[in-house]
Tab-separated table of C-alpha atoms in Angstrom:
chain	number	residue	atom	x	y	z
Q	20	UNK	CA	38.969	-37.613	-19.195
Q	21	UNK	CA	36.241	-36.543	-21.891
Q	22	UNK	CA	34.657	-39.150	-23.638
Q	23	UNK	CA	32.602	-39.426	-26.420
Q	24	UNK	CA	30.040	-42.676	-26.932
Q	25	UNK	CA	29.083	-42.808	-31.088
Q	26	UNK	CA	25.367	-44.349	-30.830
Q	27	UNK	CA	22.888	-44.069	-28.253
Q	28	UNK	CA	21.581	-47.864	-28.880
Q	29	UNK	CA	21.702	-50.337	-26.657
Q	30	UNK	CA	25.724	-50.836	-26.165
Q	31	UNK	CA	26.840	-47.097	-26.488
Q	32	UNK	CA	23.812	-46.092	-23.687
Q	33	UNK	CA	25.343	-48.437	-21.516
Q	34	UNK	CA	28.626	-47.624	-21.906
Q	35	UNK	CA	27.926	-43.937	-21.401
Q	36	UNK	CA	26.072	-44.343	-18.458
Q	37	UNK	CA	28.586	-46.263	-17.109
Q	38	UNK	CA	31.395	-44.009	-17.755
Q	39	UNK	CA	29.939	-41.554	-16.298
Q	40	UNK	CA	29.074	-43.413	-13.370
Q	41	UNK	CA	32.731	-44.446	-12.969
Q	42	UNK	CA	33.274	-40.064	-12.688
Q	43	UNK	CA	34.081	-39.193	-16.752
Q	44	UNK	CA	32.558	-36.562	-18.546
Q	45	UNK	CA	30.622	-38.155	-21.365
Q	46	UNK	CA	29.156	-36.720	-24.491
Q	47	UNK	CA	26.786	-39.493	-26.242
Q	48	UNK	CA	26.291	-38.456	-29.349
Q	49	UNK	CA	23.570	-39.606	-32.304
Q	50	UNK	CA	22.270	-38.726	-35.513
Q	51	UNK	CA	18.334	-38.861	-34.748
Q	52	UNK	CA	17.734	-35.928	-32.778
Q	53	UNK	CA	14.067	-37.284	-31.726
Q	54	UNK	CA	16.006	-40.062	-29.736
Q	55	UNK	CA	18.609	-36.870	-28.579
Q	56	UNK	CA	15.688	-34.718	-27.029
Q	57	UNK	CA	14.060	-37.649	-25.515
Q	58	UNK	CA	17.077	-38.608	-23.351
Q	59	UNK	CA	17.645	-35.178	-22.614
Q	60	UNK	CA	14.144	-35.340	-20.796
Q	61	UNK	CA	15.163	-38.442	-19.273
Q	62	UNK	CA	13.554	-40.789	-21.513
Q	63	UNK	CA	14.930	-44.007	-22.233
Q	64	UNK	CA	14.992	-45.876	-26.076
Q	65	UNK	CA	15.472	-49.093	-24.262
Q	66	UNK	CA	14.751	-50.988	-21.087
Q	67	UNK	CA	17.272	-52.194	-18.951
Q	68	UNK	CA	17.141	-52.630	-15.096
Q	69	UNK	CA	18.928	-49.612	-13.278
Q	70	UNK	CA	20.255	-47.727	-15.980
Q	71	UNK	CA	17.627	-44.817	-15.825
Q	72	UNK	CA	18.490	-43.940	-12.418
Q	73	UNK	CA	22.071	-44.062	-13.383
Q	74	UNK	CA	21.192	-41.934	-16.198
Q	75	UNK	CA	19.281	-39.162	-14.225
Q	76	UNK	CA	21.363	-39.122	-11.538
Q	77	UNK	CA	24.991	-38.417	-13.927
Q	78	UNK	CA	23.438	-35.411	-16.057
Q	79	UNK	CA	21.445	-34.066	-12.705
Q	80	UNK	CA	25.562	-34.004	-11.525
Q	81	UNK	CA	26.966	-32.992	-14.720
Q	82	UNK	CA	28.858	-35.982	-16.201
Q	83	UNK	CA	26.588	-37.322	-18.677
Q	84	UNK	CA	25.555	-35.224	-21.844
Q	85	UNK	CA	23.263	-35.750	-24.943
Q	86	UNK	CA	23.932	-34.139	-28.322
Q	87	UNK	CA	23.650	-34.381	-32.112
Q	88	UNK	CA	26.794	-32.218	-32.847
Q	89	UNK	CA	29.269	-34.759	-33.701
Q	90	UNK	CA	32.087	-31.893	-34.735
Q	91	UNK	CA	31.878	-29.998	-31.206
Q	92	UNK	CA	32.446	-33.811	-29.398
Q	93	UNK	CA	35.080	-35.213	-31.485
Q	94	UNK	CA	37.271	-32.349	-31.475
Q	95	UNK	CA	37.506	-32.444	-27.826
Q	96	UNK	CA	37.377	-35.766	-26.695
Q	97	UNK	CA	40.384	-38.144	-25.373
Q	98	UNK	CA	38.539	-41.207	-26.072
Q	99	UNK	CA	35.838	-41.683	-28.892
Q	100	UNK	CA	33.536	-45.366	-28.386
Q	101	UNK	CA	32.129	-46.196	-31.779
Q	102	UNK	CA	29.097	-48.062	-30.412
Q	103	UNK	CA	26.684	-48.179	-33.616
Q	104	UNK	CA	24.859	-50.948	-34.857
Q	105	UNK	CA	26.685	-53.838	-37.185
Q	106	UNK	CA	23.137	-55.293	-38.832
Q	107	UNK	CA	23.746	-58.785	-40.804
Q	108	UNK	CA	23.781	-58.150	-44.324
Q	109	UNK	CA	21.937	-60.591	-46.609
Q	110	UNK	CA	24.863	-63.042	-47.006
Q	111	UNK	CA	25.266	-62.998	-42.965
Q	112	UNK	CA	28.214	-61.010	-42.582
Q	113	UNK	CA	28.372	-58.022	-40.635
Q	114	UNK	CA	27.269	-54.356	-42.296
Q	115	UNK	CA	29.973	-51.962	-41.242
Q	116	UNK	CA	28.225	-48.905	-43.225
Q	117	UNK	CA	27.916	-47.361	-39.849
Q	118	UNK	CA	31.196	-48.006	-38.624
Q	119	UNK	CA	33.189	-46.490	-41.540
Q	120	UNK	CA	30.615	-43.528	-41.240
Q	121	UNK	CA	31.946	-42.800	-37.945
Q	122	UNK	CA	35.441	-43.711	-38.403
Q	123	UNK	CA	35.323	-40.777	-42.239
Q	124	UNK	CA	33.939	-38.379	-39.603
Q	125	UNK	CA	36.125	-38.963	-36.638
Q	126	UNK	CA	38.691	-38.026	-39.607
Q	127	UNK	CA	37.212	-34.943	-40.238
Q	128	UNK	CA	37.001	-33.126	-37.112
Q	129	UNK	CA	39.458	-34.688	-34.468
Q	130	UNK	CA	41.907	-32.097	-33.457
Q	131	UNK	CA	44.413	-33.867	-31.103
Q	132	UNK	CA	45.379	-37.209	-30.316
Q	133	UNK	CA	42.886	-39.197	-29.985
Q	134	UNK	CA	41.934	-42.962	-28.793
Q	135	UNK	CA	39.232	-44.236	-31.320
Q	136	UNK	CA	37.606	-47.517	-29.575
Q	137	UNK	CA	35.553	-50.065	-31.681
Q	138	UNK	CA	33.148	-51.050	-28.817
Q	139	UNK	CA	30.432	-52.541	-31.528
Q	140	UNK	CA	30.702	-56.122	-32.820
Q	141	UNK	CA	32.738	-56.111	-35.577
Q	142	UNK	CA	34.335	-58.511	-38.193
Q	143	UNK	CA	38.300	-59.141	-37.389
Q	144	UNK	CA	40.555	-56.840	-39.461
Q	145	UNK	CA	37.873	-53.794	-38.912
Q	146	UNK	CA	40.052	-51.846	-36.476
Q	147	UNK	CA	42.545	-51.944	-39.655
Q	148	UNK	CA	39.781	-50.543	-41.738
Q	149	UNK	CA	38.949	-47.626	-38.772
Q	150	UNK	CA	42.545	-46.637	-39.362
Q	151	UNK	CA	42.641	-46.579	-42.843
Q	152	UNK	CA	39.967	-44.271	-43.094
Q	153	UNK	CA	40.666	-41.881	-40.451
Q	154	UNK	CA	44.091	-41.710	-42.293
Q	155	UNK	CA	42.294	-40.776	-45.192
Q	156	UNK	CA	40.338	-37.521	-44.124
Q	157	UNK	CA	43.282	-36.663	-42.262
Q	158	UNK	CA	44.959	-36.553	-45.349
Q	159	UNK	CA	42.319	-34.671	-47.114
Q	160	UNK	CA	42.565	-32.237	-43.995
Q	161	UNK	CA	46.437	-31.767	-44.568
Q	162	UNK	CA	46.906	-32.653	-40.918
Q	163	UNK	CA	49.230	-35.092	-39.108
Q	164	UNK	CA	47.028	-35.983	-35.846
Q	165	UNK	CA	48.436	-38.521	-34.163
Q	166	UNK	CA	45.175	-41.249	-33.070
Q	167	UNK	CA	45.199	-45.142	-32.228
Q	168	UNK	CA	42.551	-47.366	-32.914
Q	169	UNK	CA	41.557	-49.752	-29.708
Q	170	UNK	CA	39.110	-52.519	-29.791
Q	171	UNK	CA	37.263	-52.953	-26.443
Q	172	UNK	CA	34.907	-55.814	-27.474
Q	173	UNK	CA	31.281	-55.482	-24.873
Q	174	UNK	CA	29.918	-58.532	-23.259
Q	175	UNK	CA	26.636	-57.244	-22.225
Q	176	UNK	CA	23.891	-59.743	-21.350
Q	177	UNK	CA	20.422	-57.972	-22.032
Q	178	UNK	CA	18.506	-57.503	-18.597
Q	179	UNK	CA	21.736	-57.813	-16.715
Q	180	UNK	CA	23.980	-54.810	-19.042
Q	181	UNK	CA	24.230	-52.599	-15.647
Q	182	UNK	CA	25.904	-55.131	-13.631
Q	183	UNK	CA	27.796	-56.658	-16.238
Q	184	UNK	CA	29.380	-52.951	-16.885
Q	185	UNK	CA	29.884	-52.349	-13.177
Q	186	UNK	CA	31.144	-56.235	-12.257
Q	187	UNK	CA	32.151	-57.764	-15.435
Q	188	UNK	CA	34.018	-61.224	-15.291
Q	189	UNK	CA	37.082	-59.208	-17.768
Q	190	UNK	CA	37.946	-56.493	-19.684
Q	191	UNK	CA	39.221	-57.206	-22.980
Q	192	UNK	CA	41.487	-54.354	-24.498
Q	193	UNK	CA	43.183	-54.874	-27.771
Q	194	UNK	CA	45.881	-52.168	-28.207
Q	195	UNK	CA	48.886	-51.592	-30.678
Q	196	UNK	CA	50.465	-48.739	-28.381
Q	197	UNK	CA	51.369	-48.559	-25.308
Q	198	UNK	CA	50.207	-45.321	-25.229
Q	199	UNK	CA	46.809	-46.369	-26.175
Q	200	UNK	CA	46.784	-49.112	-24.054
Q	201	UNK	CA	47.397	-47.197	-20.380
Q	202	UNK	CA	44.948	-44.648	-21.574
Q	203	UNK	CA	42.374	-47.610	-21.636
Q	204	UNK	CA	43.535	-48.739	-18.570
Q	205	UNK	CA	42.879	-45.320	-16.611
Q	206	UNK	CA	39.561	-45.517	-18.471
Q	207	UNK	CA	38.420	-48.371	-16.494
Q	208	UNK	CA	40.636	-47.211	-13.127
Q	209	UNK	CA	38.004	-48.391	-11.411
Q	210	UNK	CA	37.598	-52.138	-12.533
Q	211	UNK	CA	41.241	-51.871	-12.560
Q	212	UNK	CA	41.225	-51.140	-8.269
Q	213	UNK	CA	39.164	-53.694	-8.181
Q	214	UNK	CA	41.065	-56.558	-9.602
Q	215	UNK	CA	38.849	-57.361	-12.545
Q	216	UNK	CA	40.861	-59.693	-14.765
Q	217	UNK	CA	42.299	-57.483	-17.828
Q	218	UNK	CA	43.187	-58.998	-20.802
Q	219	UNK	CA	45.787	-56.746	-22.640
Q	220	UNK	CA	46.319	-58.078	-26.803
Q	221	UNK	CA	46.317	-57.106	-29.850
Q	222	UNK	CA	44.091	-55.750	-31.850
Q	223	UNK	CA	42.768	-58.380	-34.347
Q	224	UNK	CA	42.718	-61.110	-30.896
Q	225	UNK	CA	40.432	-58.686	-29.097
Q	226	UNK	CA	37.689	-58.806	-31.984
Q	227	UNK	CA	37.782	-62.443	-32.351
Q	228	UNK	CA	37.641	-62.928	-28.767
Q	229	UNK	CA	33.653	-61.341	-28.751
Q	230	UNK	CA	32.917	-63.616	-31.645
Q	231	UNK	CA	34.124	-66.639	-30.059
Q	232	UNK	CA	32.396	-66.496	-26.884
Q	233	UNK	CA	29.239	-65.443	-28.190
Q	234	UNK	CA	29.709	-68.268	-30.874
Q	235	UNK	CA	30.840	-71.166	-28.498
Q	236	UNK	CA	27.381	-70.448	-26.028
Q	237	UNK	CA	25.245	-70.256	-28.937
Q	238	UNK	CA	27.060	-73.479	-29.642
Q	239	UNK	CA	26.411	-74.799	-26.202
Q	240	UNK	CA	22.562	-73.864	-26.441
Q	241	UNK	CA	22.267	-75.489	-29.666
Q	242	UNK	CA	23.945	-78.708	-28.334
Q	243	UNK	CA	21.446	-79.169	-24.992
Q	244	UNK	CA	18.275	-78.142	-27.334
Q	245	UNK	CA	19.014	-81.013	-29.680
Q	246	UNK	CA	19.902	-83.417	-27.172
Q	247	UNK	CA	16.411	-82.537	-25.795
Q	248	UNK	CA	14.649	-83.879	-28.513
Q	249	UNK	CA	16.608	-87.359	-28.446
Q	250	UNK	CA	15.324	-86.511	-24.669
Q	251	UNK	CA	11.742	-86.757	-25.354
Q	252	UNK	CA	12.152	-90.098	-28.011
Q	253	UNK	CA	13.558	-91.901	-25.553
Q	254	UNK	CA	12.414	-91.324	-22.167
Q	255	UNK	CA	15.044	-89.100	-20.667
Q	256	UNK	CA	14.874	-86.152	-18.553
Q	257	UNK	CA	17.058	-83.346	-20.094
Q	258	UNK	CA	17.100	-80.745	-16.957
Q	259	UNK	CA	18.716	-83.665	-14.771
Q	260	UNK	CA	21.590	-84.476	-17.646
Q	261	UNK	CA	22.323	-80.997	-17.856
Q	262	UNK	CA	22.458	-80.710	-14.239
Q	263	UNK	CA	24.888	-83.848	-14.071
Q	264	UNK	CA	27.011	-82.710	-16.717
Q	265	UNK	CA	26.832	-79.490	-15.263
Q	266	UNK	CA	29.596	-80.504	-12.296
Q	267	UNK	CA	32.179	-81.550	-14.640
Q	268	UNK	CA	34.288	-78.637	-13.802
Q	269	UNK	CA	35.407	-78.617	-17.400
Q	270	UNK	CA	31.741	-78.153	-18.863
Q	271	UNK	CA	29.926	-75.999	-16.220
Q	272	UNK	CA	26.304	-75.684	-15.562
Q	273	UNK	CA	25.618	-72.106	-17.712
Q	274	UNK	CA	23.932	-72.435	-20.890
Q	275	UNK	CA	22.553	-75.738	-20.367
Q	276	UNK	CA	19.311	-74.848	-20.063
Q	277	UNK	CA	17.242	-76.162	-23.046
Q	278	UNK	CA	13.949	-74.093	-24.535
Q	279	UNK	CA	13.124	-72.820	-27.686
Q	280	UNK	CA	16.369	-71.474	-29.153
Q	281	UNK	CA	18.287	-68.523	-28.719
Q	282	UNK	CA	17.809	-65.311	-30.110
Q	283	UNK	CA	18.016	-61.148	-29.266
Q	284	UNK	CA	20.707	-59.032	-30.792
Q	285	UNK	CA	23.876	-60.703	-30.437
Q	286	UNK	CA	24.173	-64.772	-30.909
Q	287	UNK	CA	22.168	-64.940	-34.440
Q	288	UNK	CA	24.088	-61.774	-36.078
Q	289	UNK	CA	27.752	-62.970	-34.417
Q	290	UNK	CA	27.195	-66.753	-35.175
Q	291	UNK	CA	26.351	-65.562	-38.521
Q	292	UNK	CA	29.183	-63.585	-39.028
Q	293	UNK	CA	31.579	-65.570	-37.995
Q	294	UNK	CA	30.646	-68.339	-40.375
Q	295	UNK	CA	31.090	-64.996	-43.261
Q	296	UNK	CA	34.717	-64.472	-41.840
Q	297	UNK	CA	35.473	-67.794	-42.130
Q	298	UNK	CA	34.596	-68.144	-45.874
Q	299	UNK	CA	36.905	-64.781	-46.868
Q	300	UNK	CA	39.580	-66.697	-45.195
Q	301	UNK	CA	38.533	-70.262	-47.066
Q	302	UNK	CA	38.160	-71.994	-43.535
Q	303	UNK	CA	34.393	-73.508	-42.841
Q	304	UNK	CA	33.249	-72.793	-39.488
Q	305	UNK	CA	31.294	-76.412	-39.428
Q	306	UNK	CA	30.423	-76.194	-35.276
Q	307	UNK	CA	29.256	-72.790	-35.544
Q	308	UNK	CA	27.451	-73.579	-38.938
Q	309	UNK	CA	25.351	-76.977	-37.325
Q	310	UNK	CA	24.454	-74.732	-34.084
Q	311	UNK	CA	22.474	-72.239	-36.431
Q	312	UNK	CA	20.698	-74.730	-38.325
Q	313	UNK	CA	20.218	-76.615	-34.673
Q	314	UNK	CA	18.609	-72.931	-33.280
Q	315	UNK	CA	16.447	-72.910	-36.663
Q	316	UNK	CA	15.404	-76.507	-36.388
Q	317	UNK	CA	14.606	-76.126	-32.904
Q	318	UNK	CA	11.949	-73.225	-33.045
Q	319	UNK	CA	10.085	-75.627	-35.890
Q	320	UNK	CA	10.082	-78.232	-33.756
Q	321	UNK	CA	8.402	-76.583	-30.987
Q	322	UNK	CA	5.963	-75.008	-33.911
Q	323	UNK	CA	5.416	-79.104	-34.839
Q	324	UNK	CA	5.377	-80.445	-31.443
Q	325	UNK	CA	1.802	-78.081	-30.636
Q	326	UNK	CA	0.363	-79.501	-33.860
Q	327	UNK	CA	1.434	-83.253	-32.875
Q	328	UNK	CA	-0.550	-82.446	-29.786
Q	329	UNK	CA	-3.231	-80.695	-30.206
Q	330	UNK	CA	-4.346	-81.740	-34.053
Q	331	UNK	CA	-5.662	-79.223	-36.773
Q	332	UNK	CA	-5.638	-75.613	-35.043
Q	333	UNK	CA	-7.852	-73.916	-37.207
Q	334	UNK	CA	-10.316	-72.160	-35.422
Q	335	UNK	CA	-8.162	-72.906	-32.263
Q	336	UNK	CA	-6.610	-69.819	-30.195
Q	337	UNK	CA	-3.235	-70.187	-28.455
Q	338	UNK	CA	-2.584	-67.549	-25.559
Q	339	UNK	CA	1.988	-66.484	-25.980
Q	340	UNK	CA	3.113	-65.979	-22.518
Q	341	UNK	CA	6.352	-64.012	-23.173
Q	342	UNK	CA	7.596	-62.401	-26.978
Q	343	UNK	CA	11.281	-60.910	-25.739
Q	344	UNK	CA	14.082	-63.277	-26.569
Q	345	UNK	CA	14.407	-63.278	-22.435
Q	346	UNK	CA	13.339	-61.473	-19.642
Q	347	UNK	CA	14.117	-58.142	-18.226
Q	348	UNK	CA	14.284	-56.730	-21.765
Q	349	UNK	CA	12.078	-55.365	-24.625
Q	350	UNK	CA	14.217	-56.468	-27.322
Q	351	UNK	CA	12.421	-59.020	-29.510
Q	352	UNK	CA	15.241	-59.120	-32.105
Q	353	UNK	CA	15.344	-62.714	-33.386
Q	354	UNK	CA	13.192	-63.987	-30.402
Q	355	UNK	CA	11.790	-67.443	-30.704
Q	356	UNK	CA	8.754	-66.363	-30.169
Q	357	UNK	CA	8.445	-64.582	-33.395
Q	358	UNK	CA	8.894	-67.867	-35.840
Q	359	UNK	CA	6.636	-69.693	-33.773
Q	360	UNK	CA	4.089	-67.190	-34.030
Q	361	UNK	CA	4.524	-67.151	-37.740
Q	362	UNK	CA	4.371	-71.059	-37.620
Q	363	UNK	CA	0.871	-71.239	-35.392
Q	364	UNK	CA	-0.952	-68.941	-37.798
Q	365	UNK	CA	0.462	-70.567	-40.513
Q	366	UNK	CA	-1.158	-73.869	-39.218
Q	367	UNK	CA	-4.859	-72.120	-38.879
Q	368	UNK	CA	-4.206	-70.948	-35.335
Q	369	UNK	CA	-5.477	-67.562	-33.722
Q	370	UNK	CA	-3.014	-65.556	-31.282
Q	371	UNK	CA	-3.488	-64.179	-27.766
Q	372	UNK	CA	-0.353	-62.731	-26.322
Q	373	UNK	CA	1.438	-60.828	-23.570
Q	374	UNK	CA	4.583	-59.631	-22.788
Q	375	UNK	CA	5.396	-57.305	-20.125
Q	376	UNK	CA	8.125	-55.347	-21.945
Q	377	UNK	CA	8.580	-57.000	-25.662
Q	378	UNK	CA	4.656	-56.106	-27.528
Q	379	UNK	CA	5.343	-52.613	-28.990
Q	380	UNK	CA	8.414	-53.941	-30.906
Q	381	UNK	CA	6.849	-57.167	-31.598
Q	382	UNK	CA	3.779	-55.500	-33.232
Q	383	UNK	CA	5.603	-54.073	-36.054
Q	384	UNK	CA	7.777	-57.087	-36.460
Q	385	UNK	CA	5.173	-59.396	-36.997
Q	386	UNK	CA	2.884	-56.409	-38.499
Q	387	UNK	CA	1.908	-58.747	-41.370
Q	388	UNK	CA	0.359	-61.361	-39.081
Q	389	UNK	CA	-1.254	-58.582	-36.277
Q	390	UNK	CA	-4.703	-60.213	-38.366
Q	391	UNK	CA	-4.163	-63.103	-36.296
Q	392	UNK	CA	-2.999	-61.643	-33.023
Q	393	UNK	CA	-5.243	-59.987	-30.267
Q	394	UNK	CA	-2.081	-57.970	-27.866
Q	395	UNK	CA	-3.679	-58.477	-24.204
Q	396	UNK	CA	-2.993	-55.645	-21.468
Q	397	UNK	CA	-1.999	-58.874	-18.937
Q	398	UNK	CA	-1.511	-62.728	-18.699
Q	399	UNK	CA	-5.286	-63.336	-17.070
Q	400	UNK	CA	-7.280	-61.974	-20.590
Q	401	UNK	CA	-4.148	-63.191	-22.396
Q	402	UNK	CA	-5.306	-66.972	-21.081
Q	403	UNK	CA	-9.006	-66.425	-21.257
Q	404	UNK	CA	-10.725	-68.808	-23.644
Q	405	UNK	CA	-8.122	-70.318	-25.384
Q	406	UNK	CA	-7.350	-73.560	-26.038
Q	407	UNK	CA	-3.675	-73.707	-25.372
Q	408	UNK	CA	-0.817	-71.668	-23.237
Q	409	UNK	CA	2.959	-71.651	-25.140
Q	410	UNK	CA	5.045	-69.762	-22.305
Q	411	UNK	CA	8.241	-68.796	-24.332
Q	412	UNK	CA	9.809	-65.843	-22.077
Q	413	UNK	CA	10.324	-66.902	-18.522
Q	414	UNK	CA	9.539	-63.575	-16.892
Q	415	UNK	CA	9.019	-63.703	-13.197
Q	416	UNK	CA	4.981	-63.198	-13.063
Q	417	UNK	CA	4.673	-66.052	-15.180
Q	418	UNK	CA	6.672	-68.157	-12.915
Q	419	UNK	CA	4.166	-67.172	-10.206
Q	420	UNK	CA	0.956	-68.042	-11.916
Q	421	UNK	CA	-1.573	-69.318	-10.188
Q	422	UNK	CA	-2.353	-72.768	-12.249
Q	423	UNK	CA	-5.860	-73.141	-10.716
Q	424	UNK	CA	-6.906	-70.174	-11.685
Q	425	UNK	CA	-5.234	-70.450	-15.157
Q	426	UNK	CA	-7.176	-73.935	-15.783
Q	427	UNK	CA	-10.236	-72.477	-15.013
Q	428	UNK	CA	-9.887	-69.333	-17.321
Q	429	UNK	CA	-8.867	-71.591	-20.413
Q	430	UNK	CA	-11.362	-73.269	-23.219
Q	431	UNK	CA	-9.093	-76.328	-23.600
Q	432	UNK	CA	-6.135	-77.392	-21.153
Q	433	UNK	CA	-2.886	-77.208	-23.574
Q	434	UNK	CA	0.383	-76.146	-21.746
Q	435	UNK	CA	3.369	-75.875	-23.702
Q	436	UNK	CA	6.272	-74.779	-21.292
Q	437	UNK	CA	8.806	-74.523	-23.465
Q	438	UNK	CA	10.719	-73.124	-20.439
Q	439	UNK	CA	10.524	-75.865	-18.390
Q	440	UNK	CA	9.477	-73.236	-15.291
Q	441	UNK	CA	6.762	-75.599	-14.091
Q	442	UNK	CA	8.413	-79.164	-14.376
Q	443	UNK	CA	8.848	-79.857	-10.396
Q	444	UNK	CA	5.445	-78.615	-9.692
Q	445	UNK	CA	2.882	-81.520	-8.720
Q	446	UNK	CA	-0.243	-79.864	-9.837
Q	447	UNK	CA	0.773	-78.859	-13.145
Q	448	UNK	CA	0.486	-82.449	-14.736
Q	449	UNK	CA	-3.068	-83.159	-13.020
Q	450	UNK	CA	-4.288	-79.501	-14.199
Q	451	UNK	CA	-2.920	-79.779	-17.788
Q	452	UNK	CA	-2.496	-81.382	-20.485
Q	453	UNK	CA	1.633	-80.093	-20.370
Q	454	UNK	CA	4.151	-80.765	-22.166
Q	455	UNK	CA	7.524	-79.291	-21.248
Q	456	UNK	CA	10.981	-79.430	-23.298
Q	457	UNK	CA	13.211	-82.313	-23.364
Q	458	UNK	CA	11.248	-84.599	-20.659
Q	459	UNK	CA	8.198	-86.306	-21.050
C-alpha cells in the first residue's frame, strides 16, 4: 500500500515511521524544504526515544521517503494522513487553515480513489468540511474521483509516541464506507494480528472520542492538583490519597499524580477547543471549563508558594531543574515551567536553568525574559550559588541527584519539588529547606 503522511511534525513523523516500520511504502511530505533535506540526511525536527533508528533503518531499506512535491505523492497514494498542526486560535478553538489547505490540494491532484485520513486533532464536523472541499476542486477539475474521508484520531504520549504506535491500548477508526473502513483495517494488519482492540464508528464519534480523553485526564490532573492545595492547609498527604483512591477499580491510579499543571501540545489546545465546540452548539462544557482555570491557578500558586517561602526575591537567583512539559521530550509547548519563570522574574528573581532536551525551544519562548535567565550546560553550574532549586521536569538525572553535594553547591537551601521525586527520601528534609506539592 503507498501512503502518504501530510506534515512532518510531531504526529505525521510518527506515523510515517511507523508505517513504514509495519512494511508500507511511505512518502512524508512538507512544505519547508529545510526540514525536507534535513530528514533526508537523517536529521530529526524532534526528539523522541527510538524513532531515529526506526527512521534510518526504513529509508536505508526503501520504505520511508522525504519530499516537498505534494502533486507526485497524492496522485499515487492509496491512503493520504493529513497530520498538520491545528494551533488554538485566539478565541480557543482550533485553526483548521492547514487542514483545508491540504484537503483544496488533495482535490487538485488525486487521480484515483483515494482514502483521505484526518490523523490531526480536529474540531467534530471537520471530516465533513475535508469532503466538502475535496468535492470542490474535483469539481473545478471536471473529474468524478471517487475518495472517502476517515478520521483516525492519534493518542500519542510525548516521550513514549514509538511504543504507543507499535502497542497502543486501541485503534480508533471512524469510517462512512465499508470500503474505507477494511482499507484502514489492512493499514494497521499488524495491530490487527495482534488483537489490539479496534474501535470501528462513525465519523463525527471518532473525532470526539480524541477530545474526550484528552479532556477527561486533563480533568483528572486538574482535580488531584487542587485537592493538593486543600492538602497542604490541612495536614494531608496527597501522594497517599491518590494512591488509596487509586485501587478503586473504577478511578485507577493514572493521572493522579499532582505537580505543577499540565501542559505540551495536546491537553491545553484540546481542552480549549472543546469548550469552543461546545459554545457553536450552545452547550457549556462547565468540567472541562473549571479544569483549565484549575491548570492556570495551579502554576500561580506554585509561583506564590516560593514567595510565601522565601520572602522578597530580588536580588535572589533560583536554579529550574527541568523546562519540557515532561521528560523524554523537547517540547516546551505550554510547559509549566514557562509561567513560572515569567512569575519569578516578575517577583525580582534571577534564573539559572537546565534542561536536558527542552532549552533551545525555551529560549525563544521566553526570549523577552532571556535578561533574567543564565541557560547552564548541566544541573551542577545550574545549582551553583543560588538560593533556591524549583525541579519542574522529572527527568531521570534529576531523580538521581546527589543531595549532599547539591546542598553544598547552593547559596541558600530552598527546594521546591514540585514533583514530589524526593518525598520518601530521609535526607532531603534535614538537607533542605523543601517543600514538595500537596504534603507538608
Amino acid at each position: 500500500m503507498q501512503i502518504t503522511i501530510i506534515g512532518t511534525g510531531y504526529v505525521g513523523l510518527v506515523q510515517g515511521v511507523i508505517l513504514s516500520e509495519f512494511g508500507h511504502k511511505v512518502t512524508c511530505v512538507d512544505i519547508d524544504e529545510k526540514k525536507i533535506n534535513s530528514l533526508k540526511n537523517g536529521i530529526l525536527p524532534i526528539y523522541e526515544l527510538g524513532l531515529k533508528e526506526l527512521l534510518d533503518r526504513n529509508v536505508l531499506e526503501g520504505r520511508l521517503k522525504f519530499t516537498t512535491n505534494k502533486e507526485e505523492s497524492y496522485k499515487n497514494s492509496d491512503v493520504i494522513f493529513i497530520a498538520v498542526g491545528t494551533p488554538p486560535a485566539e478565541d480557543g478553538s482550533a485553526d483548521l487553515t492547514h487542514v483545508s489547505e491540504c484537503a483544496r490540494d488533495i482535490g487538485k491532484f488525486i487521480k484515483k480513489y483515494t482514502v483521505v485520513v484526518n490523523k490531526s486533532t480536529v474540531p467534530v464536523g471537520t471530516g465533513d468540511l475535508v469532503v466538502e472541499l475535496i468535492e470542490s476542486e474535483l469539481i473545478t477539475r471536471e473529474k468524478r474521483i471517487e475518495f472517502d474521508v476517515v478520521s483516525n484520531p492519534e493518542f500519542l504520549r510525548e516521550g513514549k509516541a514509538v511504543n504507543d504506535c507499535l502497542r497502543p491500548d486501541r485503534v480508533v477508526i471512524g469510517a462512512e464506507t465499508k470500503k474505507a473502513l477494511e482499507i484502514m483495517k489492512k493499514l494497521y494488519d499488524v495491530l490487527y494480528i495482534n488483537k489490539t482492540p479496534f474501535v470501528c464508528t462513525d465519523r463525527r464519534t471518532a473525532e470526539m472520542i480524541k477530545y474526550a480523553s484528552n479532556a477527561f485526564l486533563a480533568v483528572k490532573i486538574s482535580f488531584i492538583n487542587e485537592l493538593a492545595l486543600l492538602a497542604e492547609k490541612v495536614g494531608a498527604n496527597t501522594q497517599e490519597i491518590a494512591s488509596a483512591m487509586g485501587m478503586d477499580g473504577r478511578i485507577s491510579p493514572k493521572f493522579l499524580h499532582c505537580g505543577p499543571g499540565y501542559g505540551g501540545s495536546c491537553f491545553p489546545k484540546d481542552t480549549k477547543a472543546i469548550v469552543e465546540i461546545g459554545k457553536k452548539y450552545g452547550e457549556e462544557m462547565c468540567v472541562i471549563s473549571s479544569a483549565i482555570f484549575a491548570n492556570e491557578k495551579q502554576k500561580v500558586k506554585m509561583v506564590q508558594k516560593i514567595v510565601k517561602q522565601m520572602g522578597n526575591l530580588n536580588e535572589k537567583t533560583i536554579c529550574i531543574l527541568g523546562l519540557s512539559f515532561k521528560p523524554d521530550t523537547d517540547d516546551v509547548r505550554d510547559a509549566p515551567s514557562l509561567d513560572i519563570i515569567k512569575g519569578l522574574i516578575k517577583n525580582g528573581a534571577k534564573i539559572k536553568t537546565y534542561c536536558p532536551k527542552g532549552m533551545p525551544e525555551a529560549k525563544w519562548r521566553l526570549e523577552n525574559y532571556n535578561k533574567s535567565i543564565e541557560y547552564c550546560t548541566n544541573e551542577e553550574i545550574a545549582s551553583t550559588g543560588v538560593d533556591a532549586v524549583v525541579l519542574l521536569t522529572e527527568w531521570n538525572q534529576f531523580r538521581g541527584l546527589n543531595l549532599e553535594k547539591l546542598n553544598k553547591r547552593m547559596k541558600d537551601n530552598y527546594y521546591f519539588d514540585f514533583r514530589n521525586v524526593h518525598t520518601k527520601n530521609s535526607r532531603v528534609r534535614s538537607l533542605f529547606k523543601y517543600f514538595p506539592v500537596g504534603q507538608n
